[in-house]
XYZ file of C-alpha atoms in Angstrom:
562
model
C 61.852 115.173 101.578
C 61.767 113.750 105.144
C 60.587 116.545 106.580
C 58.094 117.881 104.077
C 57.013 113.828 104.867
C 56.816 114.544 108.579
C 54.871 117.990 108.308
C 52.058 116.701 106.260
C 51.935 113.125 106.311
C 53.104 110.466 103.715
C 49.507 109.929 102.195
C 48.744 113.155 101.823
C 51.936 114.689 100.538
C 50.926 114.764 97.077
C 47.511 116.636 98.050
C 49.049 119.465 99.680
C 52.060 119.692 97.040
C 50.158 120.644 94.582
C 47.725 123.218 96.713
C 51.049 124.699 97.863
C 51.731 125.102 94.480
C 48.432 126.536 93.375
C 48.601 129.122 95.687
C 52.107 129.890 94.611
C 50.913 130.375 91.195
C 48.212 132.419 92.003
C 50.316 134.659 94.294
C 52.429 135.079 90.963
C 50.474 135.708 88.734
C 47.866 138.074 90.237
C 48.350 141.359 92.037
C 50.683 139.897 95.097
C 53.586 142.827 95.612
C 56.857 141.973 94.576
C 57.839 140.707 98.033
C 54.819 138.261 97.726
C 55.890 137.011 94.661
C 59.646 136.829 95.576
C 59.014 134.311 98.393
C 56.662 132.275 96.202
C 59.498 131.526 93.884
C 61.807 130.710 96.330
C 59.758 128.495 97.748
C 59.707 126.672 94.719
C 63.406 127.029 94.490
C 63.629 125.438 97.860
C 61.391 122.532 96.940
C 63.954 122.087 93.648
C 67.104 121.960 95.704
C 65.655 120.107 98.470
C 68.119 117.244 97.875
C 71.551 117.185 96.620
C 71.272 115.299 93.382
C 68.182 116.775 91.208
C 67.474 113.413 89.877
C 67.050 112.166 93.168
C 63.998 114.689 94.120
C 60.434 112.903 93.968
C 58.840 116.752 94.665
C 59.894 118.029 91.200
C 57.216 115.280 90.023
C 54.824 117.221 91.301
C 56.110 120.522 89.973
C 56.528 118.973 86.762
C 53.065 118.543 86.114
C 52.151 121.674 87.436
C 51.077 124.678 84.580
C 53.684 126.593 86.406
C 56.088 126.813 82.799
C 53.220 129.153 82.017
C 53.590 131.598 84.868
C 57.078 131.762 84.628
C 56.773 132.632 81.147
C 54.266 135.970 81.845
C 56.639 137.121 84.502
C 59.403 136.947 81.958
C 57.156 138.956 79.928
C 56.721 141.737 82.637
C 59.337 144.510 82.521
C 59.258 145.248 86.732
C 59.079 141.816 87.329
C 61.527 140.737 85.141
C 63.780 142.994 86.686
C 63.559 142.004 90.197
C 62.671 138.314 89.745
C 64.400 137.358 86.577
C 67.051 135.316 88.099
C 64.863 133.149 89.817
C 62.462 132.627 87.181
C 65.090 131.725 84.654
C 67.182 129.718 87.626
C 63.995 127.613 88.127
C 63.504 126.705 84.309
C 67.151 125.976 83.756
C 66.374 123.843 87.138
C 63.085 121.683 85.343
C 65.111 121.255 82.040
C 67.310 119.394 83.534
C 65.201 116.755 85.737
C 65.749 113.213 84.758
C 66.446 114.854 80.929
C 68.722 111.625 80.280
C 66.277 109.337 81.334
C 62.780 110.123 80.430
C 60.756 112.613 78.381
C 61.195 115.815 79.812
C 58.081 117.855 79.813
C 60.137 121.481 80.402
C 62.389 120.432 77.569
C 59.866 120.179 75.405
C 58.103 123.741 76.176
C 61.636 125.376 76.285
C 62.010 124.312 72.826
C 58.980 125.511 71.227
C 58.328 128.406 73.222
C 58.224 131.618 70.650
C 57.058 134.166 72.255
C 59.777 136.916 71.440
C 58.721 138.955 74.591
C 59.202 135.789 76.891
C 62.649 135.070 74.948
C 63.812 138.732 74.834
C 63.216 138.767 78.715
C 65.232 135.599 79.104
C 68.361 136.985 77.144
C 68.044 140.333 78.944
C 68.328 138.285 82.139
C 71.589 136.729 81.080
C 73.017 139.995 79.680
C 72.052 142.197 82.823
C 73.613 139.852 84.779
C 77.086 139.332 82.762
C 76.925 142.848 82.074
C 77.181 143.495 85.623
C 80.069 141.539 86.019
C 81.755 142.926 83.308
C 81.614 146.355 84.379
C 82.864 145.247 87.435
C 85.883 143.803 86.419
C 86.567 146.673 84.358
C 86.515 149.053 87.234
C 88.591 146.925 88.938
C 90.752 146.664 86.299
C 91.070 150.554 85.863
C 92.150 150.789 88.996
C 94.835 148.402 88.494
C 96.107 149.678 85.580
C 95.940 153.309 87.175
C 98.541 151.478 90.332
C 102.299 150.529 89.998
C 103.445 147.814 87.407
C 104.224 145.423 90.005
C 101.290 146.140 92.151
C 98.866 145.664 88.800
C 100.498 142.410 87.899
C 100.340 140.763 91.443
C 96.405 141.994 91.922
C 95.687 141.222 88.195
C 97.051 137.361 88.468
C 96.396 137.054 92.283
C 93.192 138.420 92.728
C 91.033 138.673 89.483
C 90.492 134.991 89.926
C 91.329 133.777 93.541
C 91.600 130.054 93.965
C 90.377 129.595 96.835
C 86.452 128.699 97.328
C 85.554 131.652 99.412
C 87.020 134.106 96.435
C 84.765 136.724 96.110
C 85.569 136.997 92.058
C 85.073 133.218 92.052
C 82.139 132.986 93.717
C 80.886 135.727 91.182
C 81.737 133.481 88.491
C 79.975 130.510 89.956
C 76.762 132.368 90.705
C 76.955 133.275 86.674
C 77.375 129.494 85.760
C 73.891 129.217 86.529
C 72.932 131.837 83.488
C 75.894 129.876 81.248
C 73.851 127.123 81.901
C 70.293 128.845 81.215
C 72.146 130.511 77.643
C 72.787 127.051 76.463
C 69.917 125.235 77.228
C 68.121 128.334 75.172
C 70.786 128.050 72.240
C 70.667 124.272 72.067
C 66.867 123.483 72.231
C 65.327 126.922 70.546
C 66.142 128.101 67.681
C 63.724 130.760 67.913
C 65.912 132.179 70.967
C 68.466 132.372 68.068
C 66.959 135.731 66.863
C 67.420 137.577 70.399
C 71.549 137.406 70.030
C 71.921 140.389 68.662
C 68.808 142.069 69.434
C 69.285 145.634 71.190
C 68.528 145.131 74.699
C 67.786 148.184 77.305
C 64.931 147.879 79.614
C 63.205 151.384 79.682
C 62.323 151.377 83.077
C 65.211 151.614 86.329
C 65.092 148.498 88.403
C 64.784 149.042 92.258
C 68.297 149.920 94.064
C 69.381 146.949 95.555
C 71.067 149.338 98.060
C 67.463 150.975 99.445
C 65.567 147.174 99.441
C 65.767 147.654 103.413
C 64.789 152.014 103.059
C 61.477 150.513 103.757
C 60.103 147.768 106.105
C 57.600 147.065 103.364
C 60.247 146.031 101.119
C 61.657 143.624 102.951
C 63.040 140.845 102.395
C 64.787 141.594 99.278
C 66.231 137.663 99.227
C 67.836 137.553 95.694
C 70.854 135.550 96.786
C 72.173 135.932 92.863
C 73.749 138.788 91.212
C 71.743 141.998 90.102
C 70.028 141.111 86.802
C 69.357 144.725 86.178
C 71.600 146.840 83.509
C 73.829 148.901 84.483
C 75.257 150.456 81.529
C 73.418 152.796 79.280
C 75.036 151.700 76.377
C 73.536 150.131 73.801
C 74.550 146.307 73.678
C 73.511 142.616 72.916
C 74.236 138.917 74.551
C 76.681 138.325 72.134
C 78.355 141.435 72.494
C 78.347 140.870 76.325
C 79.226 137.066 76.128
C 81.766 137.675 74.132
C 83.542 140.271 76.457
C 82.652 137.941 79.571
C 84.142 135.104 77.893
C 87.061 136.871 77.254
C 87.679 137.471 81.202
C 86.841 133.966 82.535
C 88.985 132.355 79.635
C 91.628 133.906 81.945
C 91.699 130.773 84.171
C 92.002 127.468 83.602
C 94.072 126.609 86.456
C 91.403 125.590 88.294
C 88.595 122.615 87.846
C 86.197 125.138 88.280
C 87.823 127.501 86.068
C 88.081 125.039 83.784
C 84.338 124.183 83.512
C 83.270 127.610 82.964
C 85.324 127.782 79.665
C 84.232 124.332 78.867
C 80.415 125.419 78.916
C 81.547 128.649 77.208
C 82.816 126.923 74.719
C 79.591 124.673 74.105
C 77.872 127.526 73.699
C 79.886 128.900 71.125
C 79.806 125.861 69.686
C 76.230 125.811 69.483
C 75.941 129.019 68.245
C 78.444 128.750 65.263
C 76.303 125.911 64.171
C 73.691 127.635 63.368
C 72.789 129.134 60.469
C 70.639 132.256 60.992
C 73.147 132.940 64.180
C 75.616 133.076 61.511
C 74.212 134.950 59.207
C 73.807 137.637 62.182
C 77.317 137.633 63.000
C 78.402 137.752 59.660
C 76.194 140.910 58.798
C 78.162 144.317 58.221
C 75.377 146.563 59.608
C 75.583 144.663 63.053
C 78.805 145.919 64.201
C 79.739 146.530 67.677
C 83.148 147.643 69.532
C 83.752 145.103 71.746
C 86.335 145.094 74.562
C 88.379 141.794 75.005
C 90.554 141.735 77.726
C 93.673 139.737 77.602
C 95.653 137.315 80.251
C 98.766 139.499 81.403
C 101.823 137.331 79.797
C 105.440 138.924 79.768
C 105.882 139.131 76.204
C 103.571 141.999 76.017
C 102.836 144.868 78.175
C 99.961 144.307 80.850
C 97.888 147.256 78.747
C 97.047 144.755 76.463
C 93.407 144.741 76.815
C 92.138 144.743 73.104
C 89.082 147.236 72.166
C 87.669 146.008 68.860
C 86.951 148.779 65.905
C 83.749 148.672 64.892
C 83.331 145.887 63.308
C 81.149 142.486 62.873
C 81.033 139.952 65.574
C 82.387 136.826 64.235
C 85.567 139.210 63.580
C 85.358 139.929 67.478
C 84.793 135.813 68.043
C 87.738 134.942 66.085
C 89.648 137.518 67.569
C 88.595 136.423 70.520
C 89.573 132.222 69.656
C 93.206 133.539 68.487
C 93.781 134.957 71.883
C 92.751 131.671 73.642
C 94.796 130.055 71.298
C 97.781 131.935 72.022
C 97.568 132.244 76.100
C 97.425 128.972 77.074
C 99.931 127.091 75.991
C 101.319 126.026 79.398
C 102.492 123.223 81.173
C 98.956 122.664 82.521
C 97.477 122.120 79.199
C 93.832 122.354 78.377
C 93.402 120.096 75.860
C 90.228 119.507 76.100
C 89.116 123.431 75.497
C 91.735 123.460 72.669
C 89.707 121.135 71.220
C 86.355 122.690 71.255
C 87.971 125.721 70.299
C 89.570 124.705 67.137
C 85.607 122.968 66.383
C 84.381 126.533 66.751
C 86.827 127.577 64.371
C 85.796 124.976 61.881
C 82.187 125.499 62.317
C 83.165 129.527 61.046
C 85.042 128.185 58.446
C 82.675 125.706 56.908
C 79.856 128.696 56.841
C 82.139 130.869 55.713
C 83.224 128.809 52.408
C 79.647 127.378 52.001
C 78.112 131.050 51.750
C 81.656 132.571 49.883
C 81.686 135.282 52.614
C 84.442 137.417 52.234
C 85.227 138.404 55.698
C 87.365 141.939 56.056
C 89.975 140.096 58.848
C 93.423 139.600 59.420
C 93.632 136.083 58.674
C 97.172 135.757 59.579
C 97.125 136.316 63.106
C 95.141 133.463 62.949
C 97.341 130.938 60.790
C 100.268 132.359 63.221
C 98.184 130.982 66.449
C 98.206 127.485 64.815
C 101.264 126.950 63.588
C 102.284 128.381 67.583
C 100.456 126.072 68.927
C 102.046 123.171 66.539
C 105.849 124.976 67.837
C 104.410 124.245 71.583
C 103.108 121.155 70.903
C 106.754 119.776 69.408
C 109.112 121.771 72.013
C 106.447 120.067 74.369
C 106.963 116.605 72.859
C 108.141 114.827 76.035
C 106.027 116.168 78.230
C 102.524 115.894 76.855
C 103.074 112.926 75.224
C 102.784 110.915 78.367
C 99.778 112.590 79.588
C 97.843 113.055 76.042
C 96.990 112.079 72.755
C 98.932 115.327 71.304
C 97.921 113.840 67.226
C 94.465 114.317 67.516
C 94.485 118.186 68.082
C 97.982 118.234 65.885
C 95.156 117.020 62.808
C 93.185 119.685 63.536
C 94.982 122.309 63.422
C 97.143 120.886 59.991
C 93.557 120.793 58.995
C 92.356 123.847 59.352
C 95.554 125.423 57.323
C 94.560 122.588 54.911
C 91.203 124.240 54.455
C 92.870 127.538 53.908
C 95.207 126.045 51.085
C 91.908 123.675 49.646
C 88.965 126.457 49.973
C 90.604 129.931 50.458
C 90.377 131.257 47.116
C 86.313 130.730 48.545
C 86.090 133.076 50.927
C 89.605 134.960 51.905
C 89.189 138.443 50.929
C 91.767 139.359 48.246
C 94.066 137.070 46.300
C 96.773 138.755 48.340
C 95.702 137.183 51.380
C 96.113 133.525 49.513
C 99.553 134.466 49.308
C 100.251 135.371 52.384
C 98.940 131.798 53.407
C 102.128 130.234 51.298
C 104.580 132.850 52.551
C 102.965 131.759 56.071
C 103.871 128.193 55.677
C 106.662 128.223 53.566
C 108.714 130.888 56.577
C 107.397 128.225 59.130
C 108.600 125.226 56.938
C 110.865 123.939 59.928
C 107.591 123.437 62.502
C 105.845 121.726 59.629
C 109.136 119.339 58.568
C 109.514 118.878 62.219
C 105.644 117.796 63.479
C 105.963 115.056 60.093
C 109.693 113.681 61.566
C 107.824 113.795 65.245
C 104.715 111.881 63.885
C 106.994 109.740 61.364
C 108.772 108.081 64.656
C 105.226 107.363 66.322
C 103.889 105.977 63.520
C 106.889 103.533 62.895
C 106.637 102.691 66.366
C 104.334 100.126 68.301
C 102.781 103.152 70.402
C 99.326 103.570 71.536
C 98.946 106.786 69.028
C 100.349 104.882 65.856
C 97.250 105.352 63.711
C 96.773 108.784 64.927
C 100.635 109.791 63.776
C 99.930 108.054 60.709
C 96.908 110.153 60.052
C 98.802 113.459 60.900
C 101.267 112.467 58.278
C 98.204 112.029 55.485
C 97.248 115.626 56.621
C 100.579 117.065 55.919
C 100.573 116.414 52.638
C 99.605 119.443 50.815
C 101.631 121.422 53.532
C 104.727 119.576 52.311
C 104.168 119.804 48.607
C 104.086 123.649 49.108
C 107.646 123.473 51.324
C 108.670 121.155 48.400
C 107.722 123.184 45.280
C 108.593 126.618 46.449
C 111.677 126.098 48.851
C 114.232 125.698 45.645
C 112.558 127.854 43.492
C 113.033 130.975 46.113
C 116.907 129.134 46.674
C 117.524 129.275 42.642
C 116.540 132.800 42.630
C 118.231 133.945 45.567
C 121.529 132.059 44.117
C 120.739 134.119 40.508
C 119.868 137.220 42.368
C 122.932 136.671 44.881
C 121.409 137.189 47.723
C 121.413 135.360 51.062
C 118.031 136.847 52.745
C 114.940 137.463 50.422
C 112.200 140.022 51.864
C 108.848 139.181 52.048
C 107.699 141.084 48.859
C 110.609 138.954 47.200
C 108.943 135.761 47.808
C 105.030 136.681 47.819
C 106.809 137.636 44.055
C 108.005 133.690 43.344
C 104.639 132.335 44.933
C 102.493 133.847 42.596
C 104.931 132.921 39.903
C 104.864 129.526 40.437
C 101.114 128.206 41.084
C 100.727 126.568 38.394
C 103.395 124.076 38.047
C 102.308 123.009 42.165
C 100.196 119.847 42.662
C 97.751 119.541 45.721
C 95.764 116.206 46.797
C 91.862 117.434 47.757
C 91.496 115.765 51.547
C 88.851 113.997 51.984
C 85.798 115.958 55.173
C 87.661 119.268 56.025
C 84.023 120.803 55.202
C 82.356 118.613 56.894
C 82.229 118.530 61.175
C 79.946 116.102 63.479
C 76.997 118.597 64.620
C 77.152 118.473 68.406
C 75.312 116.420 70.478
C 74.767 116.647 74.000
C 74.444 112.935 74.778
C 77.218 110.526 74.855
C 79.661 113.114 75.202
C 78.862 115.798 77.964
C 75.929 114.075 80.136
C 77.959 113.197 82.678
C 79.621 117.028 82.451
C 76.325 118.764 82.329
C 74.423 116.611 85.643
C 77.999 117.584 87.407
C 77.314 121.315 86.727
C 73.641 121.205 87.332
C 74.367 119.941 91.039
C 77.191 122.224 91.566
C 74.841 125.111 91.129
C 72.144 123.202 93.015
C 74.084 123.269 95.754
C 75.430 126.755 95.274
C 71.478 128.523 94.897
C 70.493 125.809 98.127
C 73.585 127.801 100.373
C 72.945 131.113 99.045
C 68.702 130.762 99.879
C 69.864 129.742 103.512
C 72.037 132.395 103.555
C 69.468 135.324 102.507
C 66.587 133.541 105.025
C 68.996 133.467 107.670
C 69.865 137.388 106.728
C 65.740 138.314 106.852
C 65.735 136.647 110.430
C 67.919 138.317 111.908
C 66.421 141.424 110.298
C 63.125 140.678 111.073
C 63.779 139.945 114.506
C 65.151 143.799 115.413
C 61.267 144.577 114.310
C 58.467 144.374 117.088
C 55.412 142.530 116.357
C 52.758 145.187 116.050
């Protein structure tokens, strides 16, 4: 700001602001070559990130109030342009959504949400999808070749290098450069809901972006300064941003050791909570005829072989997203806990759930991989006791997981797909009686207690209700026919036999809310996470613009002047 002050003078800055930005516009929109129109939007990218907290930059006033939302729009619209410039143009709206969006009306957040142009939208998603697709592909090479080395050599470069702690990783600055786009998918998903119908739209561009290995074949071309990754395709396969998200979530879901890391999953996880909210997004996922094979790859763990990567059948995608929750479920219970994303993914869960039993959709899954994830994570969270009880309020997520097998037992006759599968939900909790009678002695101590998490234990108790009245009614009844039978061990046919024998004579208490969940809202809860992110990549696009303009110097300066 100082030195935009000293080059044109404090009175005047305002003038020659917006006739900067006029010309930009013009350059954009007419017939300026793509080089042209490259350095016109960074230029505008450089006025953005000018300053280190957004909020703090008087310039974006004058942007702002430009009719550049317009522009950005057609050249979202244009297939070559789109294909070289997308980042930027999507980088800079993501940018302007999130000036001062806390603390006055927000003119960008306003056209963002009512924009429907399904050309402009479809190029914004294919943006986002090139871009993750690209990273995708490369971790899948990279993960080939692993696989293809020794065991030892693919566990050490699977844990050690796929995500590398250190700032100057090359994989983690890949995944910071894509936080940008995370950012751009949820402002889409949270303030359009006409963005809603590009999920699981089809998206190939026809026509082959330039190389990005030729942009310097030609002095003409130069400078090529996209300082972000490709946002071209580079698979031929037919896909969608679901189908892509969903695999790319699968890989960065890997770490959570790190803040960083940590963030990434956390806006992940807004996203899918955003999307699972939705009711036409649902309605996509759920449908048969959209079904996709979708490859999730899995955190190396030494229970299970390192080959554990899981390629999904054909099927539809909310199987693929709850396939994909159960394996976050199961891989990070560690001494580090995320609590935090356990949270948000259990909400996810419940947001399924409740669409699920409000529509009676019948979904063909494996339901008991996921009641075996919960009651897992309840076995973790008692071994665990001591530990996380100092450092966390272990009730509140203990609720919500009793809860969701309480939905199971209250609505499941709504939605699971045979009456088999009901009884596989008893067999589940009855063989698992001794984590269930265990969390209610855990929470029964608490709650006598003068603790800080009295109510909460007390509440967990309430929850456990129906569980226990299950263990209760069907725990002698399988004893007093094992004793008439003489037999010590029953099989699992034996009891799935006494369950259904024996419904009728059980009583269950209907809880009170477990289809019901408060609809997300950005504000109180993730302001202060969101403006952190925002100048995290502010900062990030600022090094990597000095970076490529420091790169077409030193190019430029091998040239004579003709």
């Amino acid at each position: 700001m100082d030195a935009i002050e000293f080059l044109t003078g404090f009175d005047n800055i305002m003038v020659k602001i917006q006739k900067l930005l006029s010309i930009c516009q013009t350059q954009l929109e007419g017939e300026s070559t793509e080089t042209v129109k490259g350095l016109c939007l960074k230029l505008i990218l450089i006025l953005i990130t000018g300053i280190q907290s957004i909020n703090q930059n008087i310039l974006i006033e004058y942007i702002m109030i430009s009719p550049l939302f317009d522009c950005l729009v057609k050249l979202l619209c244009d297939v070559p342009t789109r294909q070289r410039h997308g980042y930027e143009v999507v980088l800079i709206i993501t940018f302007l959504v999130n000036y001062r969006k806390y603390h006055a009306a927000n003119p960008y957040v306003v056209k963002l949400s009512i924009l429907d142009d399904e050309i402009a939208l479809n190029g914004y998603g294919q943006v986002i999808t090139s871009s993750l697709s690209e990273f995708c592909n490369q971790y899948n090479l990279e993960h080939a070749e692993n696989q293809n080395a020794s065991w030892f050599s693919s566990l050490t470069n699977i844990v050690g290098n796929m995500f590398i702690s250190e700032e100057g990783g090359v994989r983690m600055q890949q995944v910071r450069a894509n936080n940008a786009l995370l950012l751009a998918f949820y402002e889409a998903i949270h303030l359009n809901r006409n963005f809603i119908t590009t999920l699981a739209q089809t998206q190939t561009d026809a026509s082959s972006p330039p190389s990005p290995n030729n942009t310097l074949s030609n002095i003409q071309d130069i400078p090529d300064l996209s300082a972000a990754p490709a946002t071209f395709d580079v698979t031929t396969q037919p896909s969608n941003l679901l189908v892509t998200f969903f695999q790319y979530c699968s890989i960065v879901m890997q770490d959570t050791k790190t803040e960083a890391g940590t963030n990434t999953v956390k806006l992940c996880f807004l996203i899918l909570g955003c999307i699972t909210e939705d009711q036409y997004a649902n309605s996509l996922m759920h449908d048969v005829s959209l079904a996709f094979k979708v490859r999730l790859h899995r955190l190396p763990m030494r229970h299970r072989k390192l080959s554990s990567d899981k390629t999904t059948s054909s099927q539809p995608l909310i199987c693929t997203l709850l396939d994909l929750l159960v394996e976050f479920i199961l891989s990070h219970m560690m001494k580090k806990f995320p609590m935090e994303l356990y949270m948000l993914c259990t909400g996810v869960l419940q947001r399924i759930l409740c669409y699920q039993k409000k529509c009676r959709i019948r979904l063909n899954f494996v339901w008991k991989e996921l009641w075996t994830a919960l009651i897992s994570l309840l076995r973790f969270i008692l071994q665990n006791e001591n530990y996380l009880g100092k450092k966390i309020n272990i009730f509140v997520l203990s609720i919500k997981v009793v809860n969701m097998m309480n939905f199971f037992i209250t609505y499941g006759d709504n939605f699971l797909p045979t009456p088999g599968s009901y009884d596989e939900l008893y067999y589940e909790v009855i063989r698992m009686h001794q984590v269930f009678d265990n969390i209610y002695s855990m929470a029964l101590r608490y709650s006598s207690g003068d603790g800080d998490y009295k109510e909460d234990a007390l509440k967990l108790n309430n929850t456990l209700f129906n569980v226990r009245a299950i263990i209760k009614h069907f725990n002698p009844k399988i004893e007093q026919w094992l004793a008439s039978a003489n037999l010590s061990t029953p099989s699992e046919e034996q009891i799935l036999e006494i369950v259904k024998k024996n419904y009728d004579s059980l009583t269950l208490k209907l809880q009170d809310s477990l289809d019901h969940y408060e609809r997300y809202t950005e504000m109180p809860h993730y302001g202060t996470f969101f403006t952190n992110m925002v100048n995290i990549i502010l900062c990030d696009t600022r090094n990597n613009i000095n970076c490529s303009l420091l790169n077409f110097t030193n190019i430029a300066s091998e040239y004579p002047v003709i």
